[in-house]
Coordinates of C-alpha atoms and ligand atoms in Angstrom, one line a residue:
X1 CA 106.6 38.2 131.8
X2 CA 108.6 35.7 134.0
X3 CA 110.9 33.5 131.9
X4 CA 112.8 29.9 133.4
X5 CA 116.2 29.3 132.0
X6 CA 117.8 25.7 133.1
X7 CA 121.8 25.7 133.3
X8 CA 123.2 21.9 133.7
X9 CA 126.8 22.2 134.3
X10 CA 129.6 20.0 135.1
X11 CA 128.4 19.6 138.6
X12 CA 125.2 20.7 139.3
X13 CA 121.8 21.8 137.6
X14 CA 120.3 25.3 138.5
X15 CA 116.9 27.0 137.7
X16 CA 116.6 30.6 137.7
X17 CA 113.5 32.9 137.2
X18 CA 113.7 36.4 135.1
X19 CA 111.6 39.1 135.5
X20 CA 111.2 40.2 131.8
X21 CA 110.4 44.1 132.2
X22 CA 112.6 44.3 135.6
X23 CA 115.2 42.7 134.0
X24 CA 115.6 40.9 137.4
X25 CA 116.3 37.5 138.9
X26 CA 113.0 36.0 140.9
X27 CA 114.4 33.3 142.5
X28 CA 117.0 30.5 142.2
X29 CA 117.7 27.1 142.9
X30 CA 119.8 24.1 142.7
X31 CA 121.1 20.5 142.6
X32 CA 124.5 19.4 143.5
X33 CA 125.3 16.2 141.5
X34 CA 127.4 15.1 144.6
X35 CA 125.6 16.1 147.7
X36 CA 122.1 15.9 146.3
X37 CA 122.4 12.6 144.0
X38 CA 124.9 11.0 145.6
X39 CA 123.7 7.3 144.3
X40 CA 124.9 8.4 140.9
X41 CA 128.5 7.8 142.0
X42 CA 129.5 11.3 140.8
X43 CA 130.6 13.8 143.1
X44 CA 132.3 16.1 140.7
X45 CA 130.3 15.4 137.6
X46 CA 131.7 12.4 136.6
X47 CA 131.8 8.8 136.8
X48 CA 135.1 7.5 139.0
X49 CA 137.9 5.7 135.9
X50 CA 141.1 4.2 136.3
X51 CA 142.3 6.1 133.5
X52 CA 142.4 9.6 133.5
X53 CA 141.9 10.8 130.5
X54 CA 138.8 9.5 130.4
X55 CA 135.8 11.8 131.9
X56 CA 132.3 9.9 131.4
X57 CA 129.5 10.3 133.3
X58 CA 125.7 9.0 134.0
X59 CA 123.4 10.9 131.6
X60 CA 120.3 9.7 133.9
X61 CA 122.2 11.7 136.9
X62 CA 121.4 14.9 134.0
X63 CA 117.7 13.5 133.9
X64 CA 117.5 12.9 137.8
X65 CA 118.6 16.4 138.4
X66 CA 115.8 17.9 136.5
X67 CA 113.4 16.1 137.7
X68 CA 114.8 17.7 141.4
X69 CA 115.8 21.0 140.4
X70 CA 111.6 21.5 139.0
X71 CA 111.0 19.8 142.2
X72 CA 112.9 22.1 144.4
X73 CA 111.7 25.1 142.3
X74 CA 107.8 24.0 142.3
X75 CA 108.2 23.4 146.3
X76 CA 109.3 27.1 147.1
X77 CA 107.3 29.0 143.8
X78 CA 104.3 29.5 141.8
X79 CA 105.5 28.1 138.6
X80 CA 102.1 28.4 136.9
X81 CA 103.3 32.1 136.4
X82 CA 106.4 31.1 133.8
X83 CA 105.5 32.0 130.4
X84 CA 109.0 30.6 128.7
X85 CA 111.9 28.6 128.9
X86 CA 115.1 28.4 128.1
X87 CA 118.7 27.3 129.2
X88 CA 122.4 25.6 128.3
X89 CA 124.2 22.7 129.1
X90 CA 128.0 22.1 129.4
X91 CA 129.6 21.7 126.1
X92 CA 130.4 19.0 124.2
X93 CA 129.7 16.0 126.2
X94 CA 127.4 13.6 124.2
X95 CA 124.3 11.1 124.9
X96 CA 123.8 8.6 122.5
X97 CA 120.2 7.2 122.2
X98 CA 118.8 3.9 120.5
X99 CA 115.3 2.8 119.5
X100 CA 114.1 3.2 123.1
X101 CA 114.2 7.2 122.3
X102 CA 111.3 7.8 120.7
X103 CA 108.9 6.0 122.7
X104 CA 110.3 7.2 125.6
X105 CA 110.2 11.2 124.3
X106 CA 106.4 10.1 123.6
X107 CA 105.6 9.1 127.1
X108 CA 106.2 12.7 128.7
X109 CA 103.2 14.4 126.6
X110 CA 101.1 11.7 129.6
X111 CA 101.1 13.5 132.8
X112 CA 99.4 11.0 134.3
X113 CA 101.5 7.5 134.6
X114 CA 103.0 8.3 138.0
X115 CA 106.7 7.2 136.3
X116 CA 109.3 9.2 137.2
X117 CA 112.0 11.0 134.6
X118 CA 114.7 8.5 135.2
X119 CA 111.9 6.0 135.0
X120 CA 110.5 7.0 131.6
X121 CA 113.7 7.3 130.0
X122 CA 115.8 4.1 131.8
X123 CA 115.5 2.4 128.5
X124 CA 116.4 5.0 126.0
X125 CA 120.0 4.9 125.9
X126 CA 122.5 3.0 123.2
X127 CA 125.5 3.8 125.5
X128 CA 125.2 4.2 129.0
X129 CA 127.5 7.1 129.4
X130 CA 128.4 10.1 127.9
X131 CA 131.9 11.5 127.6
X132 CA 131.7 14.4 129.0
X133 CA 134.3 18.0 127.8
X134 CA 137.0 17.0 130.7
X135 CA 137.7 13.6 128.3
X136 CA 141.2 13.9 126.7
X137 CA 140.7 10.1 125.2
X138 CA 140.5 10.8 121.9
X139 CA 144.6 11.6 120.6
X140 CA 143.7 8.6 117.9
X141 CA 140.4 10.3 116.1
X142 CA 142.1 13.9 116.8
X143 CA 145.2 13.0 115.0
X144 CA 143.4 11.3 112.3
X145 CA 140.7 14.7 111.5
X146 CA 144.1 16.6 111.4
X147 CA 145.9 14.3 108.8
X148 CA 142.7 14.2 106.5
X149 CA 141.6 18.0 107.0
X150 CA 145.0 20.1 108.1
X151 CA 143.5 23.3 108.2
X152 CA 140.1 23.1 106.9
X153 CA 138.8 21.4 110.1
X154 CA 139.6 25.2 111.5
X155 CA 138.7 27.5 108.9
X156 CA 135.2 25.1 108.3
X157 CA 134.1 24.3 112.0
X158 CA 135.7 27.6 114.0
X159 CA 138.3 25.2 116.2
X160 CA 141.0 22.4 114.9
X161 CA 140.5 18.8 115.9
X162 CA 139.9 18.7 119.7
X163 CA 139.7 15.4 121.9
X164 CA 137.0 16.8 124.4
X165 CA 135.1 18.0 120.8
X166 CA 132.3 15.9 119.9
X167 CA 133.2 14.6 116.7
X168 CA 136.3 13.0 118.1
X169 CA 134.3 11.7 120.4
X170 CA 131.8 10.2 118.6
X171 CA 134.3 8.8 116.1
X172 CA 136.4 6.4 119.0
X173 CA 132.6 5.3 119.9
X174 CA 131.6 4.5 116.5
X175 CA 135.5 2.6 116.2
X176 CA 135.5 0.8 119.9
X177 CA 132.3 -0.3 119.5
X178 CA 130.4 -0.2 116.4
X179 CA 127.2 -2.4 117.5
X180 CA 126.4 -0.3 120.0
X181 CA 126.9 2.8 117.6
X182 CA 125.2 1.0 114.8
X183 CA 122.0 0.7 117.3
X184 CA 122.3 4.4 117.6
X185 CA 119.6 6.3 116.9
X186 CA 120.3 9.5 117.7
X187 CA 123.0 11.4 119.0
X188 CA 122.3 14.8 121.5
X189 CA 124.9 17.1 123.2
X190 CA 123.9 17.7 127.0
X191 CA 122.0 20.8 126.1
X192 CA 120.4 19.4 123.1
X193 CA 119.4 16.5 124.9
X194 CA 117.8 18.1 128.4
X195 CA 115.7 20.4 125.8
X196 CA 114.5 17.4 123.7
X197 CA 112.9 16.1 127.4
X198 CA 111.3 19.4 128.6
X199 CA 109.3 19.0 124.8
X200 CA 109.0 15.6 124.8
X201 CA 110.4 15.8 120.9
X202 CA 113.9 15.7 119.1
X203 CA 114.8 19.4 120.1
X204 CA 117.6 21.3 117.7
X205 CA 121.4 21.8 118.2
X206 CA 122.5 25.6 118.4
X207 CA 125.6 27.0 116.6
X208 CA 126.7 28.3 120.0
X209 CA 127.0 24.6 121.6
X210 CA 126.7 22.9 118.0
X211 CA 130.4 24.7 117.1
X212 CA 131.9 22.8 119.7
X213 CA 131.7 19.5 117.8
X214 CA 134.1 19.8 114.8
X215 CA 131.2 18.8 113.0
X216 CA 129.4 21.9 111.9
X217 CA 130.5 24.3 109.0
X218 CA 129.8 27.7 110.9
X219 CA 129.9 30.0 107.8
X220 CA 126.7 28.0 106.4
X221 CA 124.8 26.8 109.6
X222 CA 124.5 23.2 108.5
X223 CA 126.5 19.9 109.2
X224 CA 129.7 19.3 107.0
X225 CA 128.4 16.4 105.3
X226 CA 132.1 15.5 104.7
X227 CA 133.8 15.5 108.0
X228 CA 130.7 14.0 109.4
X229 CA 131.3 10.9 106.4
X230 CA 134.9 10.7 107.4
X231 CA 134.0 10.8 111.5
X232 CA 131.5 7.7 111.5
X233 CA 129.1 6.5 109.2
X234 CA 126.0 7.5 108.4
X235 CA 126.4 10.3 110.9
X236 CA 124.2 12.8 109.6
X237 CA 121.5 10.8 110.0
X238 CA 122.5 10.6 113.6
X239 CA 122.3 14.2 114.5
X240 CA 119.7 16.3 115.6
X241 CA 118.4 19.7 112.9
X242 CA 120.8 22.6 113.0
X243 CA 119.1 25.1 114.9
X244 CA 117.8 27.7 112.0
X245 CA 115.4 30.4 114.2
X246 CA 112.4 28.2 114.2
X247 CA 111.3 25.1 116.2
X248 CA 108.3 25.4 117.9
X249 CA 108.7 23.5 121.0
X250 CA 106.7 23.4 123.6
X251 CA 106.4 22.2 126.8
X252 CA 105.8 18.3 127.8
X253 CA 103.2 17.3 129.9
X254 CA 105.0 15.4 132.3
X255 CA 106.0 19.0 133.6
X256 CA 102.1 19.7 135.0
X257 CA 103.5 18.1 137.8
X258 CA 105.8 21.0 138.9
X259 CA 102.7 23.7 138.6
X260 CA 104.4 24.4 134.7
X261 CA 101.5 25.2 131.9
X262 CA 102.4 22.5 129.3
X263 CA 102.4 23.6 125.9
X264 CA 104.3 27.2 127.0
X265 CA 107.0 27.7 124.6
X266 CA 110.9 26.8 124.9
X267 CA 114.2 28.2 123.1
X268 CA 116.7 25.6 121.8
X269 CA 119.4 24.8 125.0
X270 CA 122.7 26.5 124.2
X271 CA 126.3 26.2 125.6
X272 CA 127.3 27.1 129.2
X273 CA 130.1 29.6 127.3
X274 CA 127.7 30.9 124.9
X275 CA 124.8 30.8 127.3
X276 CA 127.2 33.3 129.8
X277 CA 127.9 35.3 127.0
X278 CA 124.1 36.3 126.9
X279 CA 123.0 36.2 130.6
X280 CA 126.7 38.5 131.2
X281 CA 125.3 41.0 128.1
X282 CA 128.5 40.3 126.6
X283 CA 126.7 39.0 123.4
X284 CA 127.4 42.9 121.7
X285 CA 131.1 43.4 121.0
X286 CA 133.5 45.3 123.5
X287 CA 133.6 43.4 126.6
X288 CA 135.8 40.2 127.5
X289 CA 134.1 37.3 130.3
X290 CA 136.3 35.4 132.3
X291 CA 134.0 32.7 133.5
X292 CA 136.1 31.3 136.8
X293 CA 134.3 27.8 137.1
X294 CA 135.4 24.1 137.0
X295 CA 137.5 25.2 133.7
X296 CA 138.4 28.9 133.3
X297 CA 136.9 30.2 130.3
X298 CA 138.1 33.5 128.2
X299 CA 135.2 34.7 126.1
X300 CA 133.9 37.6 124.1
X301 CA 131.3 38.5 121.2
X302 CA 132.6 38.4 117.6
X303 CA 130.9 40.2 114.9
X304 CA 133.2 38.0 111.5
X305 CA 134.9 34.8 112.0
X306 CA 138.1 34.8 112.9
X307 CA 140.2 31.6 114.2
X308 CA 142.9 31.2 116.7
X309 CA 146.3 30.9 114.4
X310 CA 148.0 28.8 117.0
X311 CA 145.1 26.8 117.4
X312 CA 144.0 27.0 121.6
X313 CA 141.1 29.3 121.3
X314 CA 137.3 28.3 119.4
X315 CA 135.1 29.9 117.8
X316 CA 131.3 29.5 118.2
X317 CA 128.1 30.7 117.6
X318 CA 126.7 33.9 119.8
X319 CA 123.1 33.4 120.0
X320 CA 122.3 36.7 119.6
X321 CA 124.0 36.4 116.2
X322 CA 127.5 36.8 114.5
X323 CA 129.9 34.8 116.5
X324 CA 131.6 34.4 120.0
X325 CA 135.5 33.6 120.6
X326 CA 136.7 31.3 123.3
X327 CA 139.4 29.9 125.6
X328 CA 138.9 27.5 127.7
X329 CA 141.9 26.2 130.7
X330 CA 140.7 22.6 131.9
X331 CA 142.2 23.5 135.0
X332 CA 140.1 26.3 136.8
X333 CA 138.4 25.8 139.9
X334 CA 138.7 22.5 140.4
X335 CA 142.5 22.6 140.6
X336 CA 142.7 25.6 142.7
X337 CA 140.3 23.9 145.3
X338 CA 142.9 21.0 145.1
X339 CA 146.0 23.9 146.2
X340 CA 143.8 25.1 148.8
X341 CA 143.4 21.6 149.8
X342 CA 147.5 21.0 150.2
X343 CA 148.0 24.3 152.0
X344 CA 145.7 23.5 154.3
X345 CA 144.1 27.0 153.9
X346 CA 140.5 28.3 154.4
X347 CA 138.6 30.9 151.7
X348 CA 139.2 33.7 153.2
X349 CA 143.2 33.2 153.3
X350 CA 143.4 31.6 149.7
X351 CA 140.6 34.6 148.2
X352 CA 142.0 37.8 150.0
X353 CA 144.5 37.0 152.9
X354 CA 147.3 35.7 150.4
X355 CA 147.6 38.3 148.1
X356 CA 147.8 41.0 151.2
X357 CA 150.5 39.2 153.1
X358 CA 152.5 38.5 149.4
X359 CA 151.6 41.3 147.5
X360 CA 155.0 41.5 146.1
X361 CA 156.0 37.6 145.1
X362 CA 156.3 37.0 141.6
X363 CA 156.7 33.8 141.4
X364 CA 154.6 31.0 139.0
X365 CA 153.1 28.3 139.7
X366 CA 150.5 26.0 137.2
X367 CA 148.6 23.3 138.5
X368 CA 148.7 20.9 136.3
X369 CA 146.0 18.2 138.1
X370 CA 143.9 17.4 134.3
X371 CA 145.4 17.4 131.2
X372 CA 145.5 21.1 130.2
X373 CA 144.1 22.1 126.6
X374 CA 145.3 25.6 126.2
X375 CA 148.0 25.2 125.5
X376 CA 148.1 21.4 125.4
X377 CA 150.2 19.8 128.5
X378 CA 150.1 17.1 130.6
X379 CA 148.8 16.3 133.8
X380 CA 152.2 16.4 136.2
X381 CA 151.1 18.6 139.0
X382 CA 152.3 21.8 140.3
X383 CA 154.8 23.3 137.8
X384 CA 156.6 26.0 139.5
X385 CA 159.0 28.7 138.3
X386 CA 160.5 28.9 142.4
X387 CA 161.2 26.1 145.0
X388 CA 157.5 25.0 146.2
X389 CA 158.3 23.5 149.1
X390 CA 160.6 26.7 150.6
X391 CA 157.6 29.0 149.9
X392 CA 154.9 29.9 152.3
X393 CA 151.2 29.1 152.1
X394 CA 150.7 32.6 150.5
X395 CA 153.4 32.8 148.2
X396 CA 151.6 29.2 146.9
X397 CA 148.4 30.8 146.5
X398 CA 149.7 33.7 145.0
X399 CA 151.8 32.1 142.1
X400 CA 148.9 30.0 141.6
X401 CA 146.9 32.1 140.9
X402 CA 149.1 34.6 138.7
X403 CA 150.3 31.6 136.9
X404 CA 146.5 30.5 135.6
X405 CA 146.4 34.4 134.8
X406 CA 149.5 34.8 133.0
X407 CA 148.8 31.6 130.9
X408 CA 145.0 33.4 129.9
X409 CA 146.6 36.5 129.1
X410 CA 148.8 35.0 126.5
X411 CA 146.3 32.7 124.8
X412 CA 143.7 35.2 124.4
X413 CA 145.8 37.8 122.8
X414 CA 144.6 36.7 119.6
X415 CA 140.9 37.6 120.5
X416 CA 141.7 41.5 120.9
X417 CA 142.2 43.8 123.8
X418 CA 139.5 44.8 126.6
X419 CA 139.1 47.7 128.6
X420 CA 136.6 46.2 130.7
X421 CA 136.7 42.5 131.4
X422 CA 133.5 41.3 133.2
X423 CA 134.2 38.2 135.5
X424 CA 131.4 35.4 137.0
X425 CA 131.1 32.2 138.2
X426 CA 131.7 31.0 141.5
X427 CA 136.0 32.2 142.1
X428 CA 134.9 36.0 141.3
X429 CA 134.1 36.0 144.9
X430 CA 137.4 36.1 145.1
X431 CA 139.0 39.6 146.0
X432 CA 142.6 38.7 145.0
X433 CA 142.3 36.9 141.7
X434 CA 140.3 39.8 140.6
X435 CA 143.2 42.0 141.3
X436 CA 145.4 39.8 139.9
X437 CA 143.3 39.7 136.4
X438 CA 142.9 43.7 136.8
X439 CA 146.6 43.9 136.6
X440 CA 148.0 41.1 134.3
X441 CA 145.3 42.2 131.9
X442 CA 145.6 46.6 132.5
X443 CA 141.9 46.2 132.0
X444 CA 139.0 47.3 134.4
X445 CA 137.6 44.2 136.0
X446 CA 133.7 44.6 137.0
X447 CA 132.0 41.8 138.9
X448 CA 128.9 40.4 137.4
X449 CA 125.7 40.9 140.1
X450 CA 124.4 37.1 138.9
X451 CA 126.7 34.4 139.7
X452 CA 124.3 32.3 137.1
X453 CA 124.8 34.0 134.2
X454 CA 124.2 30.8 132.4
X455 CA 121.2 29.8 133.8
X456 CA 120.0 34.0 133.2
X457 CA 121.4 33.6 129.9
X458 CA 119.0 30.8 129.1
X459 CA 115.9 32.7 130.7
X460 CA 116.8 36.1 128.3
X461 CA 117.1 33.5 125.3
X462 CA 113.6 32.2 126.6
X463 CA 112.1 36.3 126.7
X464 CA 112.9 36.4 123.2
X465 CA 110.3 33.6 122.0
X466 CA 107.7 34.8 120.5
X467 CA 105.0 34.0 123.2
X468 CA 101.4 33.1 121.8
X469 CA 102.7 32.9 118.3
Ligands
LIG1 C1 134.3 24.9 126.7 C2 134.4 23.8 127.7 C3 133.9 24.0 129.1 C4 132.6 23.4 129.2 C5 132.2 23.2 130.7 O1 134.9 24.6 125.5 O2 134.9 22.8 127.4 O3 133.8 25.4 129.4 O4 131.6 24.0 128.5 O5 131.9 24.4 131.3

C-alpha cells in the first residue's frame, strides 16, 4: 500500500510517498513559496508589512502550491498507485471564507472545466489573507482572554492566551473589521483548509492543530462554547466539526488530473508539530523532538494533560491519542541564516567549522530578529552575554547557537527529561548544533533518516484509514 502525505509549511509545500509494509519513503518533492511562486510576493512565507508584528500571507499562494507540488509529483510518478492521503499544515494561521466557499468546494468534484485551483477558488475568500503563527499583533485580544479567563484559558484549551493562537486572531478580525467577519462563512486553519480542497467538502479540525487555537476544551474534544462566545460572535457556527475518528473524505475529482483515483480516502490534515511527532515515531512516550526549522520546536508524546506552569510551552493533541507537549522558539532557522548572513560565513564553517576552531567559548548570544514567544521578548537583535564585535566569526556562531540551546533547555524542563532526543528538520544537518544539544541536554541525540517527518507523518496518518471501508 503506498500512502501520500502533503506537509504545507511556512515556506514551502512537500509531497512524500510511503511504502506501507517497507515502512519506506518512495519519492519526494517540493515547492518553494519563494523561488517557485515568486508572483505571490512571499519569499519567506509571508506577505512583505511595515509593521512587524504583523505576519500575513496569500492563502491562494497555499492553493497554487498544491496545485504544483501534484504537478511536480504526477510529472516524475505513477500516482494512480496511491491508495491514501494524508498530511499537516503549519499551525495556527487561519483562512477565512465567505459565501463563495461552498460553490467553489463544489466545483472540484468536475474534472473537466479546465479551471485551475487558484482559479476555482479566486472568489471564495471573506479576507484576503491569513495571519499566519509568526503574527505577534494580537497583545489587545490576548490581554483581554487573560482578564476574562486567568487560568482556565490554560487548564481548558492546553496553552494560556497566545497572539499567534487562533482565537486571538480571529477575535482582532472579528473587532477591526466586523463586515468582513460578519460575511464569514467559515473559518479553516491551514491544514484544515488544504484538506477541505483535496475532498472538495468542509474537512474537520484535529485536536493536534485544533489545540493550537485557545478555542478547544481538550479534555472533552469539542469547542468551548464559552470562550468561543466571548472571542467573536456566533463563532461556533464559524468553525469547522472537531475531528471525532470519522469523516469519510475522499478524494475530489479535480485531482484525476494528477493520475490520483478520486474517491481514494483522506485523513483529517494535522499540525506540522503534531504531524512530526508521528512521521519521527515519537507519538509513544520516551523520546523528545527538536524540530530545527523556521521556529525551533521542543516536542514529545504525553500520555495525561499536563500544562506549562510558567506558561511558554502548549499542549496538544497527539494523533495517535493522549496528548503531545510543546515549545516552540519563533526564532530558529530563520534567525540563524540571518547570523550567517552578517559573518559573512558559508555552511560548512557556520555547521561544523565553528564549533572545532571554538570548542571551548562559552559565551551567549540570542538572536532576537522576531519577537520571541518562549519566553516572551522583543525583537532587538543580537543579545549577547560578551562583546560581539571583539569576537571572531566562530565565537559568533558558537554563542549562537548555545544560546538558542540554553534557552530550549530551560523552557522544556517542565516537559520531563530524555535520554534520547531525536532531532529533524533542515539544521540537523548540522554537525555542531547537534553536539551542542547532546551536551546542554546530557541526552543521546540521534538524527532522524527523513528530513520530512511531517510530510511522513501525514502519509502514516493516511496508512491508518481504513481503505475500502
Ligand atoms: C507551533 C508553531 C510553529 C508552526 C510553524 O506552535 O507556531 O511551529 O507550527 O511550524
Amino acid at each position: 500500500m503506498l500512502t501520500l502525505g502533503i506537509d504545507s509549511s511556512t515556506q514551502s509545500v512537500k509531497a512524500l510517498v510511503y511504502n506501507v509494509e517497507d515502512k519506506s519513503v518512495v519519492t519526494a518533492v517540493s515547492v518553494n513559496f519563494g523561488k517557485d511562486l515568486p508572483e505571490f510576493g512571499c519569499p519567506d512565507g509571508f506577505l512583505p508589512n511595515e509593521d512587524p508584528l504583523v505576519r500575513q500571507a496569500d492563502p491562494l499562494l497555499w492553493v497554487a502550491a498544491l496545485d504544483k507540488v501534484l504537478q511536480k509529483l504526477a510529472d516524475s510518478f505513477d500516482t494512480s498507485k496511491i491508495d491514501a492521503i494524508g498530511g499537516d499544515g503549519q499551525q495556527h494561521g487561519s483562512v477565512y471564507l465567505g459565501d463563495g466557499w461552498s460553490a467553489a468546494l463544489a466545483s472540484l468534484s468536475d474534472p473537466s472545466d479546465g479551471r485551475t485551483l487558484v482559479e476555482r477558488l479566486d472568489g471564495a475568500f471573506s479576507r484576503s489573507v491569513a495571519p499566519i503563527w509568526m503574527d505577534s499583533s494580537t497583545h489587545a485580544e490576548v490581554a483581554a482572554l487573560d482578564a476574562r479567563f486567568c487560568e482556565a484559558l490554560r487548564l481548558r484549551t492546553g496553552s494560556p492566551a497566545i497572539e499567534r493562537f487562533t482565537g486571538p486572531q480571529i477575535m482582532k478580525f472579528a473587532k477591526d473589521d466586523p463586515t468582513a467577519y460578519a460575511a464569514t462563512k467559515r473559518i479553516h486553519l491551514v491544514s484544515s483548509f488544504l484538506c477541505s480542497i483535496l475532498a472538495g467538502a468542509d474537512a474537520p479540525v484535529d485536536t493536534g492543530d485544533g489545540a493550537g487555537m485557545n478555542l478547544l476544551d481538550l479534555g472533552k474534544g469539542e469547542w468551548d462554547r464559552e470562550i468561543c462566545d466571548f472571542v467573536a460572535p456566533r463563532l461556533v457556527e464559524k468553525l469547522p466539526c472537531v475531528y471525532d475518528g470519522s469523516c469519510g473524505l475522499r478524494l475530489a475529482g479535480y485531482f484525476a488530473k494528477y493520475g490520483l483515483r478520486p474517491g481514494i480516502p483522506i485523513a483529517p490534515f494535522t499540525g506540522d508539530n503534531p504531524a512530526s511527532l508521528v512521521g519521527t515515531g515519537a507519538d509513544k512516550p520516551g523520546v523528545a523532538v527538536i524540530s530545527l526549522g523556521t521556529s525551533d520546536t521542543f516536542f514529545a508524546a504525553m500520555p495525561n494533560f499536563r500544562t506549562d506552569p510558567d506558561g511558554c510551552g502548549h499542549v496538544f493533541g497527539n494523533p495517535s491519542g493522549g496528548f503531545m507537549s510543546l515549545a516552540c522558539f519563533k526564532n530558529g532557522s530563520l534567525a540563524r541564516e540571518k547570523v550567517r548572513t552578517m559573518v559573512g560565513c558559508d555552511y560548512r564553517f557556520f555547521d561544523e567549522t565553528a564549533f572545532e576552531s571554538a570548542a571551548g567559548f562559552k559565551g551567549r548570544a540570542f538572536p532576537y530578529f522576531e519577537e520571541e514567544i518562549t519566553p516572551k521578548h522583543e525583537a532587538t537583535g543580537i543579545e549577547a552575554d560578551f562583546r560581539w564585535d571583539a569576537a571572531s566569526d566562530a565565537e559568533k556562531v558558537v554563542a549562537i547557537v548555545r544560546g538558542q540551546v540554553l534557552n530550549m533547555f530551560e523552557r522544556t524542563r517542565w516537559i520531563g527529561s530524555f535520554d534520547t532526543i531525536c532531532v529533524t528538520g533542515g539544521a540537523s544537518r548540522s554537525k555542531g548544533i547537534r553536539g551542542t544539544i547532546a551536551a546542554v541536554f546530557g541526552a543521546k541525540v540521534e538524527t532522524l533518516d527523513v528530513p520530512d517527518s511531517a510530510a511522513l507523518g501525514g502519509a502514516i496518518l493516511a496508512s491508518r484509514l481504513k481503505v475500502g471501508a
